[in-house]
Structure formats: C-alpha cells, structure tokens
C-alpha cells in the first residue's frame, strides 16, 4: 500500500516537472532512482535498507510513468495517439505481469539478490536508451499511412 501511495504522489509531481523542465530529464532521473532503489534490495540486510529501496522505487515508478506517457504523446503524430497509447499500456501491463513470473521462476536457481541485480541491469539498459534518445530527438513514431 505504501508503494502505491508514494507512486501516486510522485506521478503528478513527476508530470509537473516533465511539463515545466524536461521529460527526458525526469525519465533519466527516475531510472537513476530505480537503480539506487534496487541496490539495497539486492544487497539484502536491514529493514531500513529495504524500506529505503521501496521508497526510491515508488518515487521512480510514479515519476517515470507520468513522464513516459507525456513523452509518448509528444513524439506521436496526430492520428496515431490511440495506437501508441494502447501499445504503451499493453507493453506496461505485459511487463507488470511477466516480471514477477520470471523473477519467481529464477528465484530458486539464482537467488533474490541476482533477481534484483537483473532489475538493476534492466534499468541500466533503459538509462542507456533514454540517453541515446536524448541525442536523437527526431526519433518519433511515423505518421499514419497517407498522412503528410
């Protein structure tokens, strides 16, 4: 419940920051927060470290979602918004469903720390992609067929 509350607070705040300053900066910052949040979870240890990780991941999740949705809207030409937003929602739902299934399947083999390590790796890949996209701002969704 605490995760959802914190993410719910961070979402509008992240959206505001992405409107006022820069969407990519919020996305990059959110990925860095996620990496920092997974580190104490991967390390194990105290309840306080676990709580810190959860707080950082909740803030990261809420802020990133708002900025990603806004950026998808920015990069999508008129006539494609429904398709792109539908794809974004579907991919998010599939990830939210498959992530725990894959993690649970790997848990007996590689252990909890390694599962969180894989989460860190996924965030690093996302960070590299976000930084690449920042250097290639013309990377947009093509207009629908027949549109100019």
N, CA, C and O atoms as a GROMACS GRO file, in nm:
protein
  592
    1UNK      N    1   0.082  -0.119   0.000
    1UNK     CA    2   0.000   0.000   0.000
    1UNK      C    3   0.087   0.126   0.000
    1UNK      O    4   0.056   0.224  -0.068
    2UNK      N    5   0.197   0.124   0.077
    2UNK     CA    6   0.284   0.242   0.083
    2UNK      C    7   0.344   0.271  -0.054
    2UNK      O    8   0.357   0.388  -0.092
    3UNK      N    9   0.380   0.165  -0.128
    3UNK     CA   10   0.437   0.185  -0.262
    3UNK      C   11   0.338   0.259  -0.351
    3UNK      O   12   0.374   0.356  -0.418
    4UNK      N   13   0.212   0.214  -0.351
    4UNK     CA   14   0.109   0.276  -0.436
    4UNK      C   15   0.083   0.420  -0.396
    4UNK      O   16   0.065   0.506  -0.483
    5UNK      N   17   0.081   0.447  -0.267
    5UNK     CA   18   0.058   0.585  -0.221
    5UNK      C   19   0.173   0.675  -0.264
    5UNK      O   20   0.150   0.784  -0.317
    6UNK      N   21   0.297   0.630  -0.244
    6UNK     CA   22   0.412   0.711  -0.283
    6UNK      C   23   0.419   0.730  -0.434
    6UNK      O   24   0.448   0.839  -0.482
    7UNK      N   25   0.392   0.624  -0.510
    7UNK     CA   26   0.392   0.636  -0.656
    7UNK      C   27   0.280   0.729  -0.701
    7UNK      O   28   0.297   0.805  -0.796
    8UNK      N   29   0.166   0.724  -0.633
    8UNK     CA   30   0.055   0.813  -0.665
    8UNK      C   31   0.086   0.959  -0.639
    8UNK      O   32   0.035   1.047  -0.709
    9UNK      N   33   0.168   0.985  -0.541
    9UNK     CA   34   0.212   1.123  -0.513
    9UNK      C   35   0.320   1.165  -0.613
    9UNK      O   36   0.320   1.278  -0.662
   10UNK      N   37   0.411   1.072  -0.643
   10UNK     CA   38   0.522   1.104  -0.733
   10UNK      C   39   0.476   1.123  -0.877
   10UNK      O   40   0.539   1.198  -0.952
   11UNK      N   41   0.368   1.057  -0.917
   11UNK     CA   42   0.320   1.069  -1.055
   11UNK      C   43   0.287   1.212  -1.095
   11UNK      O   44   0.345   1.263  -1.191
   12UNK      N   45   0.197   1.278  -1.024
   12UNK     CA   46   0.168   1.418  -1.060
   12UNK      C   47   0.290   1.510  -1.045
   12UNK      O   48   0.309   1.602  -1.124
   13UNK      N   49   0.372   1.484  -0.944
   13UNK     CA   50   0.492   1.566  -0.926
   13UNK      C   51   0.588   1.547  -1.044
   13UNK      O   52   0.641   1.644  -1.097
   14UNK      N   53   0.609   1.421  -1.084
   14UNK     CA   54   0.695   1.394  -1.199
   14UNK      C   55   0.637   1.451  -1.327
   14UNK      O   56   0.711   1.503  -1.411
   15UNK      N   57   0.506   1.442  -1.342
   15UNK     CA   58   0.441   1.501  -1.459
   15UNK      C   59   0.459   1.651  -1.463
   15UNK      O   60   0.486   1.709  -1.569
   16UNK      N   61   0.444   1.716  -1.349
   16UNK     CA   62   0.464   1.861  -1.341
   16UNK      C   63   0.608   1.898  -1.379
   16UNK      O   64   0.630   1.990  -1.457
   17UNK      N   65   0.704   1.825  -1.322
   17UNK     CA   66   0.845   1.853  -1.354
   17UNK      C   67   0.874   1.829  -1.502
   17UNK      O   68   0.950   1.904  -1.563
   18UNK      N   69   0.813   1.725  -1.560
   18UNK     CA   70   0.838   1.698  -1.702
   18UNK      C   71   0.772   1.803  -1.791
   18UNK      O   72   0.823   1.831  -1.900
   19UNK      N   73   0.662   1.862  -1.747
   19UNK     CA   74   0.600   1.972  -1.822
   19UNK      C   75   0.681   2.100  -1.810
   19UNK      O   76   0.700   2.173  -1.907
   20UNK      N   77   0.728   2.125  -1.690
   20UNK     CA   78   0.796   2.252  -1.663
   20UNK      C   79   0.940   2.255  -1.714
   20UNK      O   80   0.987   2.358  -1.762
   21UNK      N   81   1.010   2.142  -1.704
   21UNK     CA   82   1.152   2.139  -1.738
   21UNK      C   83   1.178   2.052  -1.859
   21UNK      O   84   1.187   2.102  -1.971
   22UNK      N   85   1.190   1.922  -1.838
   22UNK     CA   86   1.229   1.834  -1.949
   22UNK      C   87   1.185   1.692  -1.919
   22UNK      O   88   1.217   1.637  -1.814
   23UNK      N   89   1.113   1.632  -2.012
   23UNK     CA   90   1.064   1.496  -1.992
   23UNK      C   91   1.179   1.396  -1.980
   23UNK      O   92   1.178   1.308  -1.894
   24UNK      N   93   1.278   1.411  -2.068
   24UNK     CA   94   1.390   1.317  -2.065
   24UNK      C   95   1.465   1.323  -1.933
   24UNK      O   96   1.510   1.221  -1.882
   25UNK      N   97   1.479   1.442  -1.878
   25UNK     CA   98   1.549   1.456  -1.750
   25UNK      C   99   1.474   1.382  -1.640
   25UNK      O  100   1.536   1.319  -1.554
   26UNK      N  101   1.342   1.388  -1.641
   26UNK     CA  102   1.262   1.316  -1.541
   26UNK      C  103   1.275   1.166  -1.562
   26UNK      O  104   1.286   1.091  -1.466
   27UNK      N  105   1.274   1.122  -1.688
   27UNK     CA  106   1.289   0.979  -1.717
   27UNK      C  107   1.426   0.930  -1.672
   27UNK      O  108   1.437   0.827  -1.606
   28UNK      N  109   1.531   1.004  -1.708
   28UNK     CA  110   1.668   0.965  -1.669
   28UNK      C  111   1.680   0.966  -1.516
   28UNK      O  112   1.734   0.872  -1.458
   29UNK      N  113   1.629   1.071  -1.453
   29UNK     CA  114   1.634   1.077  -1.306
   29UNK      C  115   1.559   0.962  -1.241
   29UNK      O  116   1.602   0.909  -1.139
   30UNK      N  117   1.445   0.925  -1.300
   30UNK     CA  118   1.366   0.814  -1.246
   30UNK      C  119   1.440   0.682  -1.260
   30UNK      O  120   1.435   0.598  -1.170
   31UNK      N  121   1.510   0.663  -1.371
   31UNK     CA  122   1.587   0.540  -1.388
   31UNK      C  123   1.703   0.534  -1.289
   31UNK      O  124   1.735   0.428  -1.236
   32UNK      N  125   1.766   0.648  -1.265
   32UNK     CA  126   1.874   0.652  -1.165
   32UNK      C  127   1.818   0.620  -1.027
   32UNK      O  128   1.880   0.544  -0.952
   33UNK      N  129   1.703   0.677  -0.994
   33UNK     CA  130   1.639   0.644  -0.865
   33UNK      C  131   1.605   0.495  -0.856
   33UNK      O  132   1.620   0.435  -0.750
   34UNK      N  133   1.559   0.437  -0.967
   34UNK     CA  134   1.526   0.295  -0.965
   34UNK      C  135   1.652   0.211  -0.940
   34UNK      O  136   1.649   0.116  -0.861
   35UNK      N  137   1.761   0.246  -1.006
   35UNK     CA  138   1.886   0.174  -0.983
   35UNK      C  139   1.925   0.185  -0.836
   35UNK      O  140   1.960   0.085  -0.772
   36UNK      N  141   1.919   0.307  -0.782
   36UNK     CA  142   1.952   0.328  -0.641
   36UNK      C  143   1.856   0.254  -0.549
   36UNK      O  144   1.894   0.213  -0.439
   37UNK      N  145   1.732   0.237  -0.592
   37UNK     CA  146   1.634   0.164  -0.512
   37UNK      C  147   1.657   0.014  -0.513
   37UNK      O  148   1.634  -0.053  -0.412
   38UNK      N  149   1.702  -0.039  -0.626
   38UNK     CA  150   1.725  -0.184  -0.633
   38UNK      C  151   1.853  -0.225  -0.561
   38UNK      O  152   1.865  -0.340  -0.519
   39UNK      N  153   1.949  -0.134  -0.547
   39UNK     CA  154   2.076  -0.169  -0.483
   39UNK      C  155   2.056  -0.221  -0.340
   39UNK      O  156   2.107  -0.328  -0.308
   40UNK      N  157   1.984  -0.149  -0.253
   40UNK     CA  158   1.968  -0.204  -0.117
   40UNK      C  159   1.886  -0.333  -0.115
   40UNK      O  160   1.904  -0.416  -0.027
   41UNK      N  161   1.796  -0.350  -0.211
   41UNK     CA  162   1.720  -0.474  -0.217
   41UNK      C  163   1.811  -0.590  -0.257
   41UNK      O  164   1.802  -0.699  -0.201
   42UNK      N  165   1.900  -0.565  -0.353
   42UNK     CA  166   1.994  -0.669  -0.396
   42UNK      C  167   2.093  -0.703  -0.286
   42UNK      O  168   2.134  -0.818  -0.271
   43UNK      N  169   2.133  -0.601  -0.210
   43UNK     CA  170   2.232  -0.623  -0.103
   43UNK      C  171   2.173  -0.696   0.017
   43UNK      O  172   2.245  -0.757   0.096
   44UNK      N  173   2.041  -0.691   0.029
   44UNK     CA  174   1.979  -0.752   0.147
   44UNK      C  175   2.013  -0.671   0.271
   44UNK      O  176   2.054  -0.555   0.260
   45UNK      N  177   1.997  -0.728   0.384
   45UNK     CA  178   2.036  -0.657   0.505
   45UNK      C  179   1.918  -0.612   0.587
   45UNK      O  180   1.826  -0.690   0.614
   46UNK      N  181   1.920  -0.488   0.628
   46UNK     CA  182   1.825  -0.439   0.728
   46UNK      C  183   1.688  -0.404   0.671
   46UNK      O  184   1.670  -0.389   0.550
   47UNK      N  185   1.594  -0.394   0.760
   47UNK     CA  186   1.459  -0.349   0.724
   47UNK      C  187   1.464  -0.205   0.674
   47UNK      O  188   1.390  -0.169   0.582
   48UNK      N  189   1.550  -0.123   0.734
   48UNK     CA  190   1.562   0.017   0.692
   48UNK      C  191   1.612   0.025   0.548
   48UNK      O  192   1.564   0.108   0.471
   49UNK      N  193   1.708  -0.059   0.510
   49UNK     CA  194   1.758  -0.060   0.372
   49UNK      C  195   1.648  -0.104   0.276
   49UNK      O  196   1.632  -0.047   0.168
   50UNK      N  197   1.571  -0.204   0.316
   50UNK     CA  198   1.459  -0.249   0.234
   50UNK      C  199   1.357  -0.136   0.216
   50UNK      O  200   1.310  -0.113   0.105
   51UNK      N  201   1.324  -0.066   0.325
   51UNK     CA  202   1.228   0.044   0.319
   51UNK      C  203   1.279   0.155   0.228
   51UNK      O  204   1.203   0.210   0.149
   52UNK      N  205   1.407   0.188   0.239
   52UNK     CA  206   1.465   0.290   0.152
   52UNK      C  207   1.453   0.250   0.006
   52UNK      O  208   1.416   0.332  -0.078
   53UNK      N  209   1.483   0.125  -0.024
   53UNK     CA  210   1.471   0.076  -0.162
   53UNK      C  211   1.330   0.088  -0.214
   53UNK      O  212   1.308   0.131  -0.327
   54UNK      N  213   1.233   0.050  -0.133
   54UNK     CA  214   1.093   0.057  -0.175
   54UNK      C  215   1.049   0.201  -0.198
   54UNK      O  216   0.979   0.230  -0.295
   55UNK      N  217   1.091   0.292  -0.110
   55UNK     CA  218   1.056   0.435  -0.128
   55UNK      C  219   1.115   0.488  -0.259
   55UNK      O  220   1.045   0.553  -0.336
   56UNK      N  221   1.243   0.459  -0.283
   56UNK     CA  222   1.306   0.507  -0.407
   56UNK      C  223   1.239   0.448  -0.530
   56UNK      O  224   1.220   0.518  -0.630
   57UNK      N  225   1.203   0.320  -0.524
   57UNK     CA  226   1.136   0.258  -0.639
   57UNK      C  227   0.996   0.313  -0.661
   57UNK      O  228   0.953   0.327  -0.775
   58UNK      N  229   0.925   0.344  -0.554
   58UNK     CA  230   0.791   0.400  -0.568
   58UNK      C  231   0.797   0.539  -0.632
   58UNK      O  232   0.720   0.569  -0.724
   59UNK      N  233   0.887   0.622  -0.584
   59UNK     CA  234   0.901   0.757  -0.641
   59UNK      C  235   0.944   0.747  -0.788
   59UNK      O  236   0.891   0.818  -0.874
   60UNK      N  237   1.038   0.659  -0.814
   60UNK     CA  238   1.084   0.638  -0.951
   60UNK      C  239   0.970   0.594  -1.042
   60UNK      O  240   0.954   0.647  -1.152
   61UNK      N  241   0.893   0.499  -0.996
   61UNK     CA  242   0.784   0.443  -1.076
   61UNK      C  243   0.679   0.548  -1.110
   61UNK      O  244   0.640   0.561  -1.226
   62UNK      N  245   0.635   0.622  -1.011
   62UNK     CA  246   0.533   0.724  -1.035
   62UNK      C  247   0.580   0.834  -1.128
   62UNK      O  248   0.509   0.873  -1.221
   63UNK      N  249   0.699   0.885  -1.103
   63UNK     CA  250   0.752   0.995  -1.185
   63UNK      C  251   0.779   0.949  -1.328
   63UNK      O  252   0.750   1.021  -1.423
   64UNK      N  253   0.836   0.830  -1.342
   64UNK     CA  254   0.869   0.780  -1.475
   64UNK      C  255   0.744   0.758  -1.558
   64UNK      O  256   0.741   0.794  -1.676
   65UNK      N  257   0.641   0.701  -1.499
   65UNK     CA  258   0.519   0.674  -1.574
   65UNK      C  259   0.459   0.802  -1.631
   65UNK      O  260   0.421   0.806  -1.748
   66UNK      N  261   0.450   0.904  -1.549
   66UNK     CA  262   0.394   1.031  -1.596
   66UNK      C  263   0.477   1.090  -1.710
   66UNK      O  264   0.421   1.133  -1.811
   67UNK      N  265   0.608   1.090  -1.695
   67UNK     CA  266   0.695   1.148  -1.798
   67UNK      C  267   0.694   1.064  -1.926
   67UNK      O  268   0.697   1.119  -2.036
   68UNK      N  269   0.690   0.932  -1.912
   68UNK     CA  270   0.688   0.845  -2.030
   68UNK      C  271   0.560   0.861  -2.110
   68UNK      O  272   0.564   0.864  -2.233
   69UNK      N  273   0.447   0.870  -2.042
   69UNK     CA  274   0.321   0.889  -2.112
   69UNK      C  275   0.321   1.024  -2.184
   69UNK      O  276   0.280   1.033  -2.299
   70UNK      N  277   0.369   1.128  -2.116
   70UNK     CA  278   0.374   1.260  -2.178
   70UNK      C  279   0.469   1.261  -2.298
   70UNK      O  280   0.437   1.319  -2.401
   71UNK      N  281   0.585   1.196  -2.285
   71UNK     CA  282   0.679   1.194  -2.396
   71UNK      C  283   0.624   1.113  -2.513
   71UNK      O  284   0.643   1.151  -2.629
   72UNK      N  285   0.556   1.005  -2.484
   72UNK     CA  286   0.494   0.928  -2.593
   72UNK      C  287   0.395   1.016  -2.670
   72UNK      O  288   0.389   1.011  -2.792
   73UNK      N  289   0.318   1.098  -2.597
   73UNK     CA  290   0.227   1.191  -2.662
   73UNK      C  291   0.301   1.295  -2.745
   73UNK      O  292   0.256   1.331  -2.854
   74UNK      N  293   0.413   1.344  -2.693
   74UNK     CA  294   0.492   1.443  -2.766
   74UNK      C  295   0.548   1.388  -2.896
   74UNK      O  296   0.554   1.460  -2.996
   75UNK      N  297   0.589   1.264  -2.896
   75UNK     CA  298   0.657   1.205  -3.010
   75UNK      C  299   0.563   1.144  -3.112
   75UNK      O  300   0.606   1.102  -3.220
   76UNK      N  301   0.435   1.138  -3.080
   76UNK     CA  302   0.338   1.072  -3.166
   76UNK      C  303   0.265   1.174  -3.252
   76UNK      O  304   0.208   1.270  -3.200
   77UNK      N  305   0.266   1.155  -3.384
   77UNK     CA  306   0.195   1.249  -3.472
   77UNK      C  307   0.044   1.235  -3.458
   77UNK      O  308  -0.005   1.130  -3.416
   78UNK      N  309  -0.029   1.339  -3.494
   78UNK     CA  310  -0.176   1.331  -3.491
   78UNK      C  311  -0.224   1.210  -3.573
   78UNK      O  312  -0.171   1.180  -3.680
   79UNK      N  313  -0.324   1.145  -3.520
   79UNK     CA  314  -0.380   1.028  -3.588
   79UNK      C  315  -0.320   0.897  -3.541
   79UNK      O  316  -0.370   0.790  -3.578
   80UNK      N  317  -0.215   0.901  -3.460
   80UNK     CA  318  -0.152   0.779  -3.410
   80UNK      C  319  -0.156   0.768  -3.258
   80UNK      O  320  -0.110   0.668  -3.203
   81UNK      N  321  -0.211   0.869  -3.189
   81UNK     CA  322  -0.206   0.870  -3.042
   81UNK      C  323  -0.272   0.748  -2.981
   81UNK      O  324  -0.217   0.688  -2.889
   82UNK      N  325  -0.388   0.712  -3.028
   82UNK     CA  326  -0.460   0.597  -2.972
   82UNK      C  327  -0.380   0.469  -2.986
   82UNK      O  328  -0.373   0.389  -2.893
   83UNK      N  329  -0.321   0.448  -3.103
   83UNK     CA  330  -0.241   0.329  -3.127
   83UNK      C  331  -0.120   0.325  -3.034
   83UNK      O  332  -0.092   0.223  -2.971
   84UNK      N  333  -0.049   0.437  -3.027
   84UNK     CA  334   0.072   0.441  -2.944
   84UNK      C  335   0.038   0.427  -2.797
   84UNK      O  336   0.105   0.353  -2.725
   85UNK      N  337  -0.063   0.498  -2.749
   85UNK     CA  338  -0.101   0.488  -2.608
   85UNK      C  339  -0.151   0.348  -2.574
   85UNK      O  340  -0.125   0.296  -2.466
   86UNK      N  341  -0.224   0.286  -2.667
   86UNK     CA  342  -0.269   0.149  -2.646
   86UNK      C  343  -0.152   0.052  -2.639
   86UNK      O  344  -0.152  -0.039  -2.556
   87UNK      N  345  -0.053   0.071  -2.726
   87UNK     CA  346   0.066  -0.013  -2.723
   87UNK      C  347   0.144   0.008  -2.594
   87UNK      O  348   0.191  -0.089  -2.534
   88UNK      N  349   0.158   0.134  -2.550
   88UNK     CA  350   0.227   0.164  -2.425
   88UNK      C  351   0.158   0.095  -2.307
   88UNK      O  352   0.224   0.036  -2.222
   89UNK      N  353   0.026   0.104  -2.302
   89UNK     CA  354  -0.049   0.040  -2.193
   89UNK      C  355  -0.034  -0.112  -2.198
   89UNK      O  356  -0.018  -0.176  -2.094
   90UNK      N  357  -0.038  -0.170  -2.317
   90UNK     CA  358  -0.026  -0.315  -2.331
   90UNK      C  359   0.112  -0.363  -2.288
   90UNK      O  360   0.124  -0.459  -2.212
   91UNK      N  361   0.216  -0.296  -2.336
   91UNK     CA  362   0.353  -0.335  -2.301
   91UNK      C  363   0.374  -0.320  -2.150
   91UNK      O  364   0.438  -0.406  -2.088
   92UNK      N  365   0.322  -0.214  -2.092
   92UNK     CA  366   0.334  -0.195  -1.946
   92UNK      C  367   0.265  -0.308  -1.871
   92UNK      O  368   0.320  -0.364  -1.776
   93UNK      N  369   0.144  -0.342  -1.914
   93UNK     CA  370   0.070  -0.450  -1.847
   93UNK      C  371   0.140  -0.584  -1.861
   93UNK      O  372   0.148  -0.661  -1.765
   94UNK      N  373   0.192  -0.613  -1.980
   94UNK     CA  374   0.263  -0.739  -2.001
   94UNK      C  375   0.388  -0.744  -1.913
   94UNK      O  376   0.417  -0.847  -1.853
   95UNK      N  377   0.461  -0.633  -1.905
   95UNK     CA  378   0.580  -0.628  -1.819
   95UNK      C  379   0.546  -0.646  -1.673
   95UNK      O  380   0.616  -0.717  -1.600
   96UNK      N  381   0.438  -0.582  -1.629
   96UNK     CA  382   0.396  -0.596  -1.489
   96UNK      C  383   0.351  -0.738  -1.458
   96UNK      O  384   0.362  -0.784  -1.344
   97UNK      N  385   0.301  -0.808  -1.558
   97UNK     CA  386   0.256  -0.945  -1.537
   97UNK      C  387   0.374  -1.043  -1.547
   97UNK      O  388   0.387  -1.131  -1.462
   98UNK      N  389   0.457  -1.028  -1.648
   98UNK     CA  390   0.565  -1.124  -1.670
   98UNK      C  391   0.683  -1.107  -1.575
   98UNK      O  392   0.750  -1.205  -1.542
   99UNK      N  393   0.710  -0.984  -1.531
   99UNK     CA  394   0.824  -0.960  -1.442
   99UNK      C  395   0.822  -1.048  -1.319
   99UNK      O  396   0.920  -1.118  -1.293
  100UNK      N  397   0.714  -1.048  -1.243
  100UNK     CA  398   0.710  -1.135  -1.124
  100UNK      C  399   0.712  -1.283  -1.157
  100UNK      O  400   0.768  -1.363  -1.082
  101UNK      N  401   0.652  -1.322  -1.270
  101UNK     CA  402   0.652  -1.463  -1.308
  101UNK      C  403   0.795  -1.508  -1.338
  101UNK      O  404   0.838  -1.614  -1.292
  102UNK      N  405   0.868  -1.429  -1.416
  102UNK     CA  406   1.007  -1.462  -1.449
  102UNK      C  407   1.092  -1.460  -1.322
  102UNK      O  408   1.172  -1.551  -1.300
  103UNK      N  409   1.074  -1.357  -1.240
  103UNK     CA  410   1.153  -1.348  -1.116
  103UNK      C  411   1.127  -1.469  -1.026
  103UNK      O  412   1.221  -1.526  -0.971
  104UNK      N  413   1.001  -1.508  -1.012
  104UNK     CA  414   0.968  -1.622  -0.927
  104UNK      C  415   1.029  -1.751  -0.983
  104UNK      O  416   1.074  -1.837  -0.907
  105UNK      N  417   1.030  -1.763  -1.116
  105UNK     CA  418   1.090  -1.880  -1.178
  105UNK      C  419   1.241  -1.886  -1.160
  105UNK      O  420   1.298  -1.994  -1.147
  106UNK      N  421   1.307  -1.770  -1.160
  106UNK     CA  422   1.452  -1.764  -1.145
  106UNK      C  423   1.497  -1.773  -0.999
  106UNK      O  424   1.610  -1.813  -0.971
  107UNK      N  425   1.410  -1.737  -0.908
  107UNK     CA  426   1.446  -1.727  -0.767
  107UNK      C  427   1.514  -1.852  -0.710
  107UNK      O  428   1.618  -1.839  -0.645
  108UNK      N  429   1.461  -1.972  -0.733
  108UNK     CA  430   1.527  -2.089  -0.676
  108UNK      C  431   1.665  -2.116  -0.736
  108UNK      O  432   1.752  -2.175  -0.672
  109UNK      N  433   1.685  -2.072  -0.859
  109UNK     CA  434   1.810  -2.101  -0.930
  109UNK      C  435   1.919  -2.000  -0.899
  109UNK      O  436   2.033  -2.038  -0.871
  110UNK      N  437   1.885  -1.871  -0.903
  110UNK     CA  438   1.990  -1.768  -0.891
  110UNK      C  439   1.981  -1.688  -0.762
  110UNK      O  440   2.077  -1.620  -0.726
  111UNK      N  441   1.870  -1.694  -0.692
  111UNK     CA  442   1.856  -1.622  -0.565
  111UNK      C  443   1.802  -1.481  -0.582
  111UNK      O  444   1.803  -1.424  -0.691
  112UNK      N  445   1.756  -1.428  -0.471
  112UNK     CA  446   1.690  -1.298  -0.471
  112UNK      C  447   1.784  -1.184  -0.510
  112UNK      O  448   1.745  -1.095  -0.585
  113UNK      N  449   1.906  -1.186  -0.460
  113UNK     CA  450   2.000  -1.079  -0.493
  113UNK      C  451   2.025  -1.072  -0.643
  113UNK      O  452   2.033  -0.962  -0.699
  114UNK      N  453   2.039  -1.186  -0.708
  114UNK     CA  454   2.062  -1.187  -0.852
  114UNK      C  455   1.939  -1.139  -0.929
  114UNK      O  456   1.952  -1.073  -1.032
  115UNK      N  457   1.821  -1.172  -0.880
  115UNK     CA  458   1.699  -1.124  -0.944
  115UNK      C  459   1.696  -0.971  -0.939
  115UNK      O  460   1.666  -0.906  -1.040
  116UNK      N  461   1.727  -0.914  -0.822
  116UNK     CA  462   1.732  -0.768  -0.813
  116UNK      C  463   1.847  -0.712  -0.898
  116UNK      O  464   1.836  -0.602  -0.952
  117UNK      N  465   1.955  -0.787  -0.909
  117UNK     CA  466   2.065  -0.746  -0.997
  117UNK      C  467   2.020  -0.738  -1.142
  117UNK      O  468   2.062  -0.649  -1.216
  118UNK      N  469   1.933  -0.830  -1.183
  118UNK     CA  470   1.878  -0.826  -1.318
  118UNK      C  471   1.789  -0.703  -1.336
  118UNK      O  472   1.784  -0.644  -1.444
  119UNK      N  473   1.719  -0.664  -1.231
  119UNK     CA  474   1.638  -0.542  -1.236
  119UNK      C  475   1.728  -0.420  -1.254
  119UNK      O  476   1.696  -0.328  -1.330
  120UNK      N  477   1.839  -0.420  -1.184
  120UNK     CA  478   1.936  -0.311  -1.200
  120UNK      C  479   1.986  -0.306  -1.344
  120UNK      O  480   1.993  -0.199  -1.404
  121UNK      N  481   2.019  -0.422  -1.399
  121UNK     CA  482   2.066  -0.428  -1.537
  121UNK      C  483   1.960  -0.376  -1.634
  121UNK      O  484   1.992  -0.302  -1.728
  122UNK      N  485   1.836  -0.414  -1.613
  122UNK     CA  486   1.728  -0.364  -1.700
  122UNK      C  487   1.717  -0.212  -1.692
  122UNK      O  488   1.695  -0.146  -1.793
  123UNK      N  489   1.732  -0.156  -1.572
  123UNK     CA  490   1.727  -0.010  -1.556
  123UNK      C  491   1.846   0.056  -1.623
  123UNK      O  492   1.832   0.165  -1.680
  124UNK      N  493   1.963  -0.006  -1.617
  124UNK     CA  494   2.081   0.049  -1.684
  124UNK      C  495   2.059   0.050  -1.836
  124UNK      O  496   2.093   0.148  -1.903
  125UNK      N  497   2.001  -0.057  -1.890
  125UNK     CA  498   1.970  -0.060  -2.033
  125UNK      C  499   1.871   0.051  -2.067
  125UNK      O  500   1.889   0.121  -2.167
  126UNK      N  501   1.768   0.068  -1.984
  126UNK     CA  502   1.672   0.177  -2.005
  126UNK      C  503   1.739   0.313  -2.000
  126UNK      O  504   1.706   0.402  -2.078
  127UNK      N  505   1.832   0.330  -1.908
  127UNK     CA  506   1.906   0.455  -1.895
  127UNK      C  507   1.988   0.483  -2.021
  127UNK      O  508   1.988   0.595  -2.072
  128UNK      N  509   2.057   0.381  -2.071
  128UNK     CA  510   2.135   0.397  -2.195
  128UNK      C  511   2.042   0.435  -2.310
  128UNK      O  512   2.075   0.524  -2.389
  129UNK      N  513   1.927   0.370  -2.321
  129UNK     CA  514   1.832   0.402  -2.428
  129UNK      C  515   1.776   0.544  -2.414
  129UNK      O  516   1.761   0.615  -2.513
  130UNK      N  517   1.747   0.585  -2.291
  130UNK     CA  518   1.696   0.721  -2.268
  130UNK      C  519   1.802   0.825  -2.305
  130UNK      O  520   1.769   0.928  -2.364
  131UNK      N  521   1.926   0.799  -2.270
  131UNK     CA  522   2.033   0.891  -2.306
  131UNK      C  523   2.057   0.892  -2.456
  131UNK      O  524   2.087   0.997  -2.513
  132UNK      N  525   2.046   0.775  -2.521
  132UNK     CA  526   2.058   0.769  -2.667
  132UNK      C  527   1.946   0.850  -2.732
  132UNK      O  528   1.970   0.926  -2.826
  133UNK      N  529   1.825   0.833  -2.683
  133UNK     CA  530   1.711   0.904  -2.741
  133UNK      C  531   1.726   1.055  -2.723
  133UNK      O  532   1.681   1.132  -2.808
  134UNK      N  533   1.788   1.096  -2.614
  134UNK     CA  534   1.811   1.238  -2.592
  134UNK      C  535   1.906   1.295  -2.697
  134UNK      O  536   1.897   1.413  -2.731
  135UNK      N  537   1.995   1.213  -2.748
  135UNK     CA  538   2.089   1.258  -2.852
  135UNK      C  539   2.029   1.248  -2.992
  135UNK      O  540   2.086   1.301  -3.087
  136UNK      N  541   1.916   1.180  -3.004
  136UNK     CA  542   1.849   1.161  -3.133
  136UNK      C  543   1.702   1.204  -3.120
  136UNK      O  544   1.613   1.120  -3.129
  137UNK      N  545   1.677   1.332  -3.099
  137UNK     CA  546   1.540   1.377  -3.068
  137UNK      C  547   1.442   1.360  -3.182
  137UNK      O  548   1.321   1.374  -3.160
  138UNK      N  549   1.487   1.333  -3.301
  138UNK     CA  550   1.395   1.316  -3.413
  138UNK      C  551   1.335   1.176  -3.419
  138UNK      O  552   1.254   1.147  -3.507
  139UNK      N  553   1.375   1.089  -3.326
  139UNK     CA  554   1.323   0.952  -3.324
  139UNK      C  555   1.177   0.956  -3.279
  139UNK      O  556   1.148   0.954  -3.160
  140UNK      N  557   1.086   0.963  -3.377
  140UNK     CA  558   0.943   0.972  -3.347
  140UNK      C  559   0.869   0.857  -3.412
  140UNK      O  560   0.926   0.784  -3.494
  141UNK      N  561   0.744   0.842  -3.378
  141UNK     CA  562   0.657   0.745  -3.440
  141UNK      C  563   0.619   0.800  -3.576
  141UNK      O  564   0.581   0.916  -3.585
  142UNK      N  565   0.628   0.719  -3.683
  142UNK     CA  566   0.593   0.770  -3.816
  142UNK      C  567   0.444   0.803  -3.824
  142UNK      O  568   0.362   0.742  -3.756
  143UNK      N  569   0.410   0.902  -3.911
  143UNK     CA  570   0.268   0.936  -3.926
  143UNK      C  571   0.192   0.819  -3.988
  143UNK      O  572   0.252   0.730  -4.047
  144UNK      N  573   0.058   0.819  -3.974
  144UNK     CA  574  -0.020   0.711  -4.031
  144UNK      C  575  -0.008   0.711  -4.184
  144UNK      O  576   0.026   0.813  -4.244
  145UNK      N  577  -0.034   0.596  -4.246
  145UNK     CA  578  -0.027   0.586  -4.392
  145UNK      C  579  -0.113   0.692  -4.457
  145UNK      O  580  -0.228   0.714  -4.417
  146UNK      N  581  -0.058   0.757  -4.558
  146UNK     CA  582  -0.131   0.859  -4.633
  146UNK      C  583  -0.126   0.997  -4.571
  146UNK      O  584  -0.167   1.093  -4.636
  147UNK      N  585  -0.076   1.010  -4.448
  147UNK     CA  586  -0.067   1.142  -4.384
  147UNK      C  587   0.064   1.209  -4.422
  147UNK      O  588   0.163   1.142  -4.453
  148UNK      N  589   0.063   1.338  -4.420
  148UNK     CA  590   0.186   1.412  -4.452
  148UNK      C  591   0.236   1.485  -4.333
  148UNK      O  592   0.339   1.552  -4.341
   0.00000   0.00000   0.00000
